PDB file of N, CA and C in Angstrom:
ATOM      1  N   MET A   1     -36.052  -8.505   1.559  1.00  0.00           N
ATOM      2  CA  MET A   1     -35.108  -7.417   1.447  1.00  0.00           C
ATOM      3  C   MET A   1     -34.095  -7.718   0.349  1.00  0.00           C
ATOM      4  N   ALA A   2     -33.809  -6.740  -0.463  1.00  0.00           N
ATOM      5  CA  ALA A   2     -32.793  -6.886  -1.493  1.00  0.00           C
ATOM      6  C   ALA A   2     -31.418  -6.751  -0.853  1.00  0.00           C
ATOM      7  N   ILE A   3     -30.500  -7.612  -1.258  1.00  0.00           N
ATOM      8  CA  ILE A   3     -29.147  -7.547  -0.722  1.00  0.00           C
ATOM      9  C   ILE A   3     -28.432  -6.349  -1.333  1.00  0.00           C
ATOM     10  N   GLN A   4     -27.786  -5.581  -0.484  1.00  0.00           N
ATOM     11  CA  GLN A   4     -27.110  -4.363  -0.892  1.00  0.00           C
ATOM     12  C   GLN A   4     -25.630  -4.623  -1.160  1.00  0.00           C
ATOM     13  N   LYS A   5     -25.041  -3.804  -2.009  1.00  0.00           N
ATOM     14  CA  LYS A   5     -23.604  -3.837  -2.227  1.00  0.00           C
ATOM     15  C   LYS A   5     -22.941  -3.000  -1.139  1.00  0.00           C
ATOM     16  N   ALA A   6     -21.874  -3.515  -0.566  1.00  0.00           N
ATOM     17  CA  ALA A   6     -21.188  -2.813   0.516  1.00  0.00           C
ATOM     18  C   ALA A   6     -20.334  -1.675  -0.027  1.00  0.00           C
ATOM     19  N   LYS A   7     -20.417  -0.539   0.633  1.00  0.00           N
ATOM     20  CA  LYS A   7     -19.627   0.643   0.274  1.00  0.00           C
ATOM     21  C   LYS A   7     -18.189   0.508   0.766  1.00  0.00           C
ATOM     22  N   PHE A   8     -18.010  -0.142   1.923  1.00  0.00           N
ATOM     23  CA  PHE A   8     -16.696  -0.289   2.537  1.00  0.00           C
ATOM     24  C   PHE A   8     -16.233  -1.740   2.425  1.00  0.00           C
ATOM     25  N   SER A   9     -14.923  -1.946   2.570  1.00  0.00           N
ATOM     26  CA  SER A   9     -14.324  -3.278   2.432  1.00  0.00           C
ATOM     27  C   SER A   9     -13.646  -3.704   3.730  1.00  0.00           C
ATOM     28  N   ILE A  10     -13.427  -5.002   3.856  1.00  0.00           N
ATOM     29  CA  ILE A  10     -12.660  -5.521   4.985  1.00  0.00           C
ATOM     30  C   ILE A  10     -11.278  -4.883   4.950  1.00  0.00           C
ATOM     31  N   GLY A  11     -10.853  -4.388   6.095  1.00  0.00           N
ATOM     32  CA  GLY A  11      -9.566  -3.705   6.216  1.00  0.00           C
ATOM     33  C   GLY A  11      -9.663  -2.191   6.200  1.00  0.00           C
ATOM     34  N   ASP A  12     -10.779  -1.642   5.721  1.00  0.00           N
ATOM     35  CA  ASP A  12     -10.939  -0.184   5.689  1.00  0.00           C
ATOM     36  C   ASP A  12     -11.014   0.383   7.107  1.00  0.00           C
ATOM     37  N   ILE A  13     -10.384   1.532   7.293  1.00  0.00           N
ATOM     38  CA  ILE A  13     -10.480   2.253   8.556  1.00  0.00           C
ATOM     39  C   ILE A  13     -11.595   3.282   8.406  1.00  0.00           C
ATOM     40  N   VAL A  14     -12.550   3.217   9.318  1.00  0.00           N
ATOM     41  CA  VAL A  14     -13.742   4.066   9.244  1.00  0.00           C
ATOM     42  C   VAL A  14     -13.961   4.764  10.583  1.00  0.00           C
ATOM     43  N   LYS A  15     -14.822   5.780  10.557  1.00  0.00           N
ATOM     44  CA  LYS A  15     -15.218   6.459  11.787  1.00  0.00           C
ATOM     45  C   LYS A  15     -16.732   6.590  11.792  1.00  0.00           C
ATOM     46  N   HIS A  16     -17.288   6.697  12.977  1.00  0.00           N
ATOM     47  CA  HIS A  16     -18.735   6.831  13.129  1.00  0.00           C
ATOM     48  C   HIS A  16     -19.135   8.276  12.865  1.00  0.00           C
ATOM     49  N   LYS A  17     -20.265   8.466  12.202  1.00  0.00           N
ATOM     50  CA  LYS A  17     -20.749   9.814  11.876  1.00  0.00           C
ATOM     51  C   LYS A  17     -21.178  10.604  13.104  1.00  0.00           C
ATOM     52  N   HIS A  18     -21.703   9.920  14.115  1.00  0.00           N
ATOM     53  CA  HIS A  18     -22.315  10.621  15.239  1.00  0.00           C
ATOM     54  C   HIS A  18     -21.604  10.430  16.573  1.00  0.00           C
ATOM     55  N   PHE A  19     -20.820   9.374  16.696  1.00  0.00           N
ATOM     56  CA  PHE A  19     -20.147   9.085  17.960  1.00  0.00           C
ATOM     57  C   PHE A  19     -18.642   9.109  17.753  1.00  0.00           C
ATOM     58  N   GLU A  20     -17.920   9.418  18.814  1.00  0.00           N
ATOM     59  CA  GLU A  20     -16.471   9.573  18.739  1.00  0.00           C
ATOM     60  C   GLU A  20     -15.755   8.227  18.830  1.00  0.00           C
ATOM     61  N   PHE A  21     -15.823   7.439  17.766  1.00  0.00           N
ATOM     62  CA  PHE A  21     -14.995   6.242  17.689  1.00  0.00           C
ATOM     63  C   PHE A  21     -14.676   5.930  16.243  1.00  0.00           C
ATOM     64  N   ARG A  22     -13.626   5.160  16.084  1.00  0.00           N
ATOM     65  CA  ARG A  22     -13.187   4.725  14.761  1.00  0.00           C
ATOM     66  C   ARG A  22     -12.786   3.267  14.869  1.00  0.00           C
ATOM     67  N   GLY A  23     -12.596   2.615  13.734  1.00  0.00           N
ATOM     68  CA  GLY A  23     -12.224   1.216  13.775  1.00  0.00           C
ATOM     69  C   GLY A  23     -11.872   0.688  12.408  1.00  0.00           C
ATOM     70  N   VAL A  24     -11.462  -0.570  12.397  1.00  0.00           N
ATOM     71  CA  VAL A  24     -11.147  -1.250  11.139  1.00  0.00           C
ATOM     72  C   VAL A  24     -12.192  -2.344  10.929  1.00  0.00           C
ATOM     73  N   ILE A  25     -12.681  -2.452   9.709  1.00  0.00           N
ATOM     74  CA  ILE A  25     -13.705  -3.446   9.368  1.00  0.00           C
ATOM     75  C   ILE A  25     -13.058  -4.818   9.256  1.00  0.00           C
ATOM     76  N   TYR A  26     -13.603  -5.807   9.976  1.00  0.00           N
ATOM     77  CA  TYR A  26     -13.093  -7.167   9.848  1.00  0.00           C
ATOM     78  C   TYR A  26     -14.132  -8.143   9.301  1.00  0.00           C
ATOM     79  N   ASP A  27     -15.387  -7.708   9.153  1.00  0.00           N
ATOM     80  CA  ASP A  27     -16.415  -8.559   8.558  1.00  0.00           C
ATOM     81  C   ASP A  27     -17.577  -7.671   8.121  1.00  0.00           C
ATOM     82  N   VAL A  28     -18.365  -8.188   7.158  1.00  0.00           N
ATOM     83  CA  VAL A  28     -19.498  -7.436   6.612  1.00  0.00           C
ATOM     84  C   VAL A  28     -20.713  -8.349   6.540  1.00  0.00           C
ATOM     85  N   ASP A  29     -21.855  -7.848   6.992  1.00  0.00           N
ATOM     86  CA  ASP A  29     -23.149  -8.487   6.761  1.00  0.00           C
ATOM     87  C   ASP A  29     -23.860  -7.613   5.732  1.00  0.00           C
ATOM     88  N   PHE A  30     -24.300  -8.183   4.642  1.00  0.00           N
ATOM     89  CA  PHE A  30     -24.887  -7.373   3.576  1.00  0.00           C
ATOM     90  C   PHE A  30     -26.289  -6.868   3.907  1.00  0.00           C
ATOM     91  N   GLU A  31     -26.827  -7.352   5.014  1.00  0.00           N
ATOM     92  CA  GLU A  31     -28.033  -6.792   5.613  1.00  0.00           C
ATOM     93  C   GLU A  31     -27.958  -7.109   7.100  1.00  0.00           C
ATOM     94  N   PHE A  32     -28.809  -6.483   7.882  1.00  0.00           N
ATOM     95  CA  PHE A  32     -28.784  -6.654   9.330  1.00  0.00           C
ATOM     96  C   PHE A  32     -28.799  -8.129   9.705  1.00  0.00           C
ATOM     97  N   ASN A  33     -27.885  -8.530  10.607  1.00  0.00           N
ATOM     98  CA  ASN A  33     -27.791  -9.923  11.024  1.00  0.00           C
ATOM     99  C   ASN A  33     -27.386  -9.996  12.502  1.00  0.00           C
ATOM    100  N   ASN A  34     -28.159  -9.340  13.327  1.00  0.00           N
ATOM    101  CA  ASN A  34     -27.938  -9.368  14.762  1.00  0.00           C
ATOM    102  C   ASN A  34     -29.295  -9.659  15.405  1.00  0.00           C
ATOM    103  N   SER A  35     -29.343  -9.682  16.719  1.00  0.00           N
ATOM    104  CA  SER A  35     -30.601 -10.029  17.383  1.00  0.00           C
ATOM    105  C   SER A  35     -31.607  -8.877  17.322  1.00  0.00           C
ATOM    106  N   GLU A  36     -32.867  -9.240  17.371  1.00  0.00           N
ATOM    107  CA  GLU A  36     -33.925  -8.231  17.401  1.00  0.00           C
ATOM    108  C   GLU A  36     -33.838  -7.418  18.696  1.00  0.00           C
ATOM    109  N   GLU A  37     -33.433  -8.070  19.767  1.00  0.00           N
ATOM    110  CA  GLU A  37     -33.251  -7.371  21.045  1.00  0.00           C
ATOM    111  C   GLU A  37     -32.196  -6.267  20.905  1.00  0.00           C
ATOM    112  N   TRP A  38     -31.077  -6.577  20.246  1.00  0.00           N
ATOM    113  CA  TRP A  38     -30.030  -5.573  20.016  1.00  0.00           C
ATOM    114  C   TRP A  38     -30.592  -4.418  19.196  1.00  0.00           C
ATOM    115  N   TYR A  39     -31.319  -4.750  18.136  1.00  0.00           N
ATOM    116  CA  TYR A  39     -31.871  -3.722  17.248  1.00  0.00           C
ATOM    117  C   TYR A  39     -32.851  -2.814  17.988  1.00  0.00           C
ATOM    118  N   GLN A  40     -33.725  -3.406  18.780  1.00  0.00           N
ATOM    119  CA  GLN A  40     -34.729  -2.630  19.508  1.00  0.00           C
ATOM    120  C   GLN A  40     -34.113  -1.783  20.626  1.00  0.00           C
ATOM    121  N   SER A  41     -32.905  -2.129  21.053  1.00  0.00           N
ATOM    122  CA  SER A  41     -32.248  -1.342  22.104  1.00  0.00           C
ATOM    123  C   SER A  41     -31.740   0.007  21.594  1.00  0.00           C
ATOM    124  N   ILE A  42     -31.689   0.173  20.283  1.00  0.00           N
ATOM    125  CA  ILE A  42     -31.269   1.446  19.691  1.00  0.00           C
ATOM    126  C   ILE A  42     -32.453   2.408  19.752  1.00  0.00           C
ATOM    127  N   PRO A  43     -32.242   3.625  20.241  1.00  0.00           N
ATOM    128  CA  PRO A  43     -33.359   4.584  20.279  1.00  0.00           C
ATOM    129  C   PRO A  43     -33.998   4.750  18.900  1.00  0.00           C
ATOM    130  N   LYS A  44     -35.320   4.743  18.883  1.00  0.00           N
ATOM    131  CA  LYS A  44     -36.071   4.745  17.624  1.00  0.00           C
ATOM    132  C   LYS A  44     -35.678   5.897  16.699  1.00  0.00           C
ATOM    133  N   ASN A  45     -35.391   7.061  17.265  1.00  0.00           N
ATOM    134  CA  ASN A  45     -35.069   8.223  16.427  1.00  0.00           C
ATOM    135  C   ASN A  45     -33.714   8.123  15.732  1.00  0.00           C
ATOM    136  N   VAL A  46     -32.856   7.188  16.136  1.00  0.00           N
ATOM    137  CA  VAL A  46     -31.563   6.997  15.462  1.00  0.00           C
ATOM    138  C   VAL A  46     -31.375   5.560  14.965  1.00  0.00           C
ATOM    139  N   ARG A  47     -32.420   4.757  15.044  1.00  0.00           N
ATOM    140  CA  ARG A  47     -32.344   3.352  14.633  1.00  0.00           C
ATOM    141  C   ARG A  47     -32.144   3.258  13.121  1.00  0.00           C
ATOM    142  N   PRO A  48     -31.097   2.559  12.655  1.00  0.00           N
ATOM    143  CA  PRO A  48     -30.849   2.458  11.214  1.00  0.00           C
ATOM    144  C   PRO A  48     -31.780   1.456  10.535  1.00  0.00           C
ATOM    145  N   ARG A  49     -31.912   1.609   9.235  1.00  0.00           N
ATOM    146  CA  ARG A  49     -32.658   0.628   8.436  1.00  0.00           C
ATOM    147  C   ARG A  49     -31.926  -0.720   8.482  1.00  0.00           C
ATOM    148  N   LYS A  50     -32.669  -1.803   8.368  1.00  0.00           N
ATOM    149  CA  LYS A  50     -32.069  -3.139   8.350  1.00  0.00           C
ATOM    150  C   LYS A  50     -31.583  -3.546   6.963  1.00  0.00           C
ATOM    151  N   ASP A  51     -32.104  -2.915   5.919  1.00  0.00           N
ATOM    152  CA  ASP A  51     -31.819  -3.341   4.540  1.00  0.00           C
ATOM    153  C   ASP A  51     -30.585  -2.639   3.967  1.00  0.00           C
ATOM    154  N   GLN A  52     -29.508  -2.669   4.719  1.00  0.00           N
ATOM    155  CA  GLN A  52     -28.246  -2.075   4.285  1.00  0.00           C
ATOM    156  C   GLN A  52     -27.119  -2.891   4.902  1.00  0.00           C
ATOM    157  N   PRO A  53     -25.910  -2.764   4.380  1.00  0.00           N
ATOM    158  CA  PRO A  53     -24.793  -3.476   5.001  1.00  0.00           C
ATOM    159  C   PRO A  53     -24.536  -3.001   6.434  1.00  0.00           C
ATOM    160  N   PHE A  54     -24.144  -3.960   7.270  1.00  0.00           N
ATOM    161  CA  PHE A  54     -23.699  -3.686   8.634  1.00  0.00           C
ATOM    162  C   PHE A  54     -22.285  -4.238   8.754  1.00  0.00           C
ATOM    163  N   TYR A  55     -21.442  -3.531   9.476  1.00  0.00           N
ATOM    164  CA  TYR A  55     -20.021  -3.849   9.545  1.00  0.00           C
ATOM    165  C   TYR A  55     -19.604  -4.198  10.967  1.00  0.00           C
ATOM    166  N   HIS A  56     -18.746  -5.219  11.069  1.00  0.00           N
ATOM    167  CA  HIS A  56     -18.128  -5.607  12.329  1.00  0.00           C
ATOM    168  C   HIS A  56     -16.791  -4.870  12.394  1.00  0.00           C
ATOM    169  N   LEU A  57     -16.589  -4.111  13.466  1.00  0.00           N
ATOM    170  CA  LEU A  57     -15.378  -3.302  13.600  1.00  0.00           C
ATOM    171  C   LEU A  57     -14.575  -3.700  14.826  1.00  0.00           C
ATOM    172  N   LEU A  58     -13.254  -3.641  14.687  1.00  0.00           N
ATOM    173  CA  LEU A  58     -12.374  -3.573  15.837  1.00  0.00           C
ATOM    174  C   LEU A  58     -12.281  -2.082  16.115  1.00  0.00           C
ATOM    175  N   ALA A  59     -12.937  -1.633  17.158  1.00  0.00           N
ATOM    176  CA  ALA A  59     -13.144  -0.203  17.375  1.00  0.00           C
ATOM    177  C   ALA A  59     -12.327   0.322  18.550  1.00  0.00           C
ATOM    178  N   GLU A  60     -12.168   1.659  18.547  1.00  0.00           N
ATOM    179  CA  GLU A  60     -11.479   2.329  19.641  1.00  0.00           C
ATOM    180  C   GLU A  60     -12.012   3.745  19.786  1.00  0.00           C
ATOM    181  N   ASN A  61     -11.941   4.235  21.011  1.00  0.00           N
ATOM    182  CA  ASN A  61     -12.147   5.660  21.264  1.00  0.00           C
ATOM    183  C   ASN A  61     -10.955   6.111  22.093  1.00  0.00           C
ATOM    184  N   ASP A  62     -11.024   7.260  22.710  1.00  0.00           N
ATOM    185  CA  ASP A  62      -9.875   7.756  23.475  1.00  0.00           C
ATOM    186  C   ASP A  62      -9.589   6.951  24.734  1.00  0.00           C
ATOM    187  N   GLU A  63     -10.542   6.114  25.160  1.00  0.00           N
ATOM    188  CA  GLU A  63     -10.386   5.413  26.429  1.00  0.00           C
ATOM    189  C   GLU A  63     -10.235   3.903  26.322  1.00  0.00           C
ATOM    190  N   ILE A  64     -10.958   3.264  25.389  1.00  0.00           N
ATOM    191  CA  ILE A  64     -10.978   1.798  25.347  1.00  0.00           C
ATOM    192  C   ILE A  64     -10.997   1.281  23.911  1.00  0.00           C
ATOM    193  N   THR A  65     -10.728  -0.029  23.795  1.00  0.00           N
ATOM    194  CA  THR A  65     -10.941  -0.732  22.527  1.00  0.00           C
ATOM    195  C   THR A  65     -12.080  -1.719  22.735  1.00  0.00           C
ATOM    196  N   TYR A  66     -12.799  -2.027  21.671  1.00  0.00           N
ATOM    197  CA  TYR A  66     -13.952  -2.921  21.767  1.00  0.00           C
ATOM    198  C   TYR A  66     -14.351  -3.342  20.360  1.00  0.00           C
ATOM    199  N   GLU A  67     -15.369  -4.192  20.253  1.00  0.00           N
ATOM    200  CA  GLU A  67     -15.925  -4.563  18.959  1.00  0.00           C
ATOM    201  C   GLU A  67     -17.261  -3.858  18.799  1.00  0.00           C
ATOM    202  N   ALA A  68     -17.543  -3.404  17.578  1.00  0.00           N
ATOM    203  CA  ALA A  68     -18.779  -2.671  17.303  1.00  0.00           C
ATOM    204  C   ALA A  68     -19.457  -3.256  16.070  1.00  0.00           C
ATOM    205  N   TYR A  69     -20.757  -3.073  15.997  1.00  0.00           N
ATOM    206  CA  TYR A  69     -21.579  -3.497  14.857  1.00  0.00           C
ATOM    207  C   TYR A  69     -22.314  -2.250  14.391  1.00  0.00           C
ATOM    208  N   VAL A  70     -21.982  -1.758  13.185  1.00  0.00           N
ATOM    209  CA  VAL A  70     -22.437  -0.435  12.763  1.00  0.00           C
ATOM    210  C   VAL A  70     -23.024  -0.491  11.357  1.00  0.00           C
ATOM    211  N   SER A  71     -24.134   0.212  11.167  1.00  0.00           N
ATOM    212  CA  SER A  71     -24.770   0.298   9.848  1.00  0.00           C
ATOM    213  C   SER A  71     -23.948   1.174   8.914  1.00  0.00           C
ATOM    214  N   GLU A  72     -24.050   0.880   7.630  1.00  0.00           N
ATOM    215  CA  GLU A  72     -23.318   1.652   6.628  1.00  0.00           C
ATOM    216  C   GLU A  72     -23.657   3.136   6.686  1.00  0.00           C
ATOM    217  N   GLN A  73     -24.931   3.467   6.923  1.00  0.00           N
ATOM    218  CA  GLN A  73     -25.346   4.873   6.922  1.00  0.00           C
ATOM    219  C   GLN A  73     -24.659   5.685   8.015  1.00  0.00           C
ATOM    220  N   ASN A  74     -24.083   5.022   9.009  1.00  0.00           N
ATOM    221  CA  ASN A  74     -23.437   5.724  10.116  1.00  0.00           C
ATOM    222  C   ASN A  74     -21.917   5.716  10.052  1.00  0.00           C
ATOM    223  N   LEU A  75     -21.352   5.319   8.918  1.00  0.00           N
ATOM    224  CA  LEU A  75     -19.895   5.269   8.795  1.00  0.00           C
ATOM    225  C   LEU A  75     -19.376   6.203   7.713  1.00  0.00           C
ATOM    226  N   LEU A  76     -18.172   6.694   7.947  1.00  0.00           N
ATOM    227  CA  LEU A  76     -17.414   7.484   6.978  1.00  0.00           C
ATOM    228  C   LEU A  76     -15.997   6.929   6.930  1.00  0.00           C
ATOM    229  N   MET A  77     -15.316   7.086   5.800  1.00  0.00           N
ATOM    230  CA  MET A  77     -13.904   6.715   5.746  1.00  0.00           C
ATOM    231  C   MET A  77     -13.141   7.611   6.710  1.00  0.00           C
ATOM    232  N   ASP A  78     -12.155   7.042   7.386  1.00  0.00           N
ATOM    233  CA  ASP A  78     -11.292   7.810   8.276  1.00  0.00           C
ATOM    234  C   ASP A  78     -10.023   8.136   7.504  1.00  0.00           C
ATOM    235  N   ASP A  79      -9.749   9.402   7.308  1.00  0.00           N
ATOM    236  CA  ASP A  79      -8.579   9.791   6.520  1.00  0.00           C
ATOM    237  C   ASP A  79      -7.437  10.315   7.390  1.00  0.00           C
ATOM    238  N   SER A  80      -7.450   9.983   8.674  1.00  0.00           N
ATOM    239  CA  SER A  80      -6.413  10.469   9.587  1.00  0.00           C
ATOM    240  C   SER A  80      -5.070   9.779   9.360  1.00  0.00           C
ATOM    241  N   ASP A  81      -5.065   8.609   8.741  1.00  0.00           N
ATOM    242  CA  ASP A  81      -3.863   7.797   8.505  1.00  0.00           C
ATOM    243  C   ASP A  81      -3.233   7.286   9.803  1.00  0.00           C
ATOM    244  N   GLU A  82      -3.955   7.398  10.909  1.00  0.00           N
ATOM    245  CA  GLU A  82      -3.482   6.884  12.193  1.00  0.00           C
ATOM    246  C   GLU A  82      -3.833   5.406  12.310  1.00  0.00           C
ATOM    247  N   PRO A  83      -2.938   4.586  12.863  1.00  0.00           N
ATOM    248  CA  PRO A  83      -3.266   3.164  13.033  1.00  0.00           C
ATOM    249  C   PRO A  83      -4.332   2.964  14.107  1.00  0.00           C
ATOM    250  N   ILE A  84      -5.018   1.841  14.033  1.00  0.00           N
ATOM    251  CA  ILE A  84      -5.961   1.427  15.071  1.00  0.00           C
ATOM    252  C   ILE A  84      -5.152   0.657  16.113  1.00  0.00           C
ATOM    253  N   LYS A  85      -5.384   0.923  17.376  1.00  0.00           N
ATOM    254  CA  LYS A  85      -4.579   0.321  18.452  1.00  0.00           C
ATOM    255  C   LYS A  85      -5.301  -0.836  19.141  1.00  0.00           C
ATOM    256  N   HIS A  86      -6.189  -1.496  18.443  1.00  0.00           N
ATOM    257  CA  HIS A  86      -6.946  -2.612  19.026  1.00  0.00           C
ATOM    258  C   HIS A  86      -6.029  -3.829  19.177  1.00  0.00           C
ATOM    259  N   PRO A  87      -6.097  -4.554  20.301  1.00  0.00           N
ATOM    260  CA  PRO A  87      -5.196  -5.693  20.513  1.00  0.00           C
ATOM    261  C   PRO A  87      -5.410  -6.869  19.554  1.00  0.00           C
ATOM    262  N   LEU A  88      -6.555  -6.955  18.877  1.00  0.00           N
ATOM    263  CA  LEU A  88      -6.795  -8.071  17.951  1.00  0.00           C
ATOM    264  C   LEU A  88      -6.347  -7.785  16.515  1.00  0.00           C
ATOM    265  N   ILE A  89      -5.856  -6.589  16.247  1.00  0.00           N
ATOM    266  CA  ILE A  89      -5.436  -6.232  14.882  1.00  0.00           C
ATOM    267  C   ILE A  89      -4.464  -7.260  14.321  1.00  0.00           C
ATOM    268  N   GLU A  90      -3.425  -7.589  15.084  1.00  0.00           N
ATOM    269  CA  GLU A  90      -2.385  -8.490  14.580  1.00  0.00           C
ATOM    270  C   GLU A  90      -2.873  -9.921  14.404  1.00  0.00           C
ATOM    271  N   GLU A  91      -3.970 -10.294  15.057  1.00  0.00           N
ATOM    272  CA  GLU A  91      -4.524 -11.638  14.873  1.00  0.00           C
ATOM    273  C   GLU A  91      -5.284 -11.764  13.558  1.00  0.00           C
ATOM    274  N   ILE A  92      -5.793 -10.654  13.041  1.00  0.00           N
ATOM    275  CA  ILE A  92      -6.626 -10.680  11.837  1.00  0.00           C
ATOM    276  C   ILE A  92      -5.895 -10.142  10.611  1.00  0.00           C
ATOM    277  N   PHE A  93      -5.100  -9.099  10.808  1.00  0.00           N
ATOM    278  CA  PHE A  93      -4.444  -8.421   9.686  1.00  0.00           C
ATOM    279  C   PHE A  93      -2.929  -8.556   9.785  1.00  0.00           C
ATOM    280  N   SER A  94      -2.260  -8.486   8.633  1.00  0.00           N
ATOM    281  CA  SER A  94      -0.804  -8.623   8.642  1.00  0.00           C
ATOM    282  C   SER A  94      -0.078  -7.310   8.412  1.00  0.00           C
ATOM    283  N   GLY A  95      -0.793  -6.250   8.091  1.00  0.00           N
ATOM    284  CA  GLY A  95      -0.132  -4.966   7.892  1.00  0.00           C
ATOM    285  C   GLY A  95      -1.119  -3.881   7.535  1.00  0.00           C
ATOM    286  N   LYS A  96      -0.579  -2.671   7.370  1.00  0.00           N
ATOM    287  CA  LYS A  96      -1.393  -1.501   7.053  1.00  0.00           C
ATOM    288  C   LYS A  96      -0.741  -0.746   5.911  1.00  0.00           C
ATOM    289  N   LYS A  97      -1.570  -0.303   4.985  1.00  0.00           N
ATOM    290  CA  LYS A  97      -1.086   0.539   3.895  1.00  0.00           C
ATOM    291  C   LYS A  97      -2.099   1.655   3.702  1.00  0.00           C
ATOM    292  N   GLY A  98      -1.679   2.903   3.928  1.00  0.00           N
ATOM    293  CA  GLY A  98      -2.596   4.031   3.804  1.00  0.00           C
ATOM    294  C   GLY A  98      -3.709   3.931   4.823  1.00  0.00           C
ATOM    295  N   SER A  99      -4.952   4.004   4.343  1.00  0.00           N
ATOM    296  CA  SER A  99      -6.102   3.975   5.256  1.00  0.00           C
ATOM    297  C   SER A  99      -6.760   2.597   5.314  1.00  0.00           C
ATOM    298  N   SER A 100      -5.984   1.539   5.029  1.00  0.00           N
ATOM    299  CA  SER A 100      -6.533   0.177   5.078  1.00  0.00           C
ATOM    300  C   SER A 100      -5.520  -0.800   5.659  1.00  0.00           C
ATOM    301  N   TYR A 101      -6.057  -1.817   6.305  1.00  0.00           N
ATOM    302  CA  TYR A 101      -5.256  -2.954   6.743  1.00  0.00           C
ATOM    303  C   TYR A 101      -5.443  -4.066   5.724  1.00  0.00           C
ATOM    304  N   PHE A 102      -4.475  -4.974   5.645  1.00  0.00           N
ATOM    305  CA  PHE A 102      -4.622  -6.102   4.727  1.00  0.00           C
ATOM    306  C   PHE A 102      -4.389  -7.402   5.472  1.00  0.00           C
ATOM    307  N   LYS A 103      -5.058  -8.439   4.956  1.00  0.00           N
ATOM    308  CA  LYS A 103      -4.953  -9.773   5.539  1.00  0.00           C
ATOM    309  C   LYS A 103      -3.754 -10.489   4.932  1.00  0.00           C
ATOM    310  N   PRO A 104      -3.215 -11.475   5.649  1.00  0.00           N
ATOM    311  CA  PRO A 104      -2.093 -12.232   5.089  1.00  0.00           C
ATOM    312  C   PRO A 104      -2.520 -12.959   3.818  1.00  0.00           C
ATOM    313  N   SER A 105      -1.632 -13.021   2.862  1.00  0.00           N
ATOM    314  CA  SER A 105      -1.939 -13.777   1.638  1.00  0.00           C
ATOM    315  C   SER A 105      -1.423 -15.192   1.821  1.00  0.00           C
ATOM    316  N   ASN A 106      -2.345 -16.140   1.866  1.00  0.00           N
ATOM    317  CA  ASN A 106      -1.990 -17.559   2.056  1.00  0.00           C
ATOM    318  C   ASN A 106      -2.128 -18.285   0.756  1.00  0.00           C
TER     319      ASN A 106
END
């Protein structure tokens, strides 16, 4: 598989194209890097290609916060300008500007 260039960056706030959740990206895999069991658990008719970036998100919906692993084809930039209310935000990022969070500069 050819390694793909990521469309989104660490700190970007994104939303899922098909499901009602949004999140902030805290890590990127330039191609699928999860278990085959996880991949096969996705219904075949919506299963994403493996040869694209996958993003680790601190995610939230109206009820809970959680971590998500989402393919690039299923993400859009979130332009709501609303902060993410995940409890781990402050452990990873030091602030927010516009539609992105930023990491501390050490």
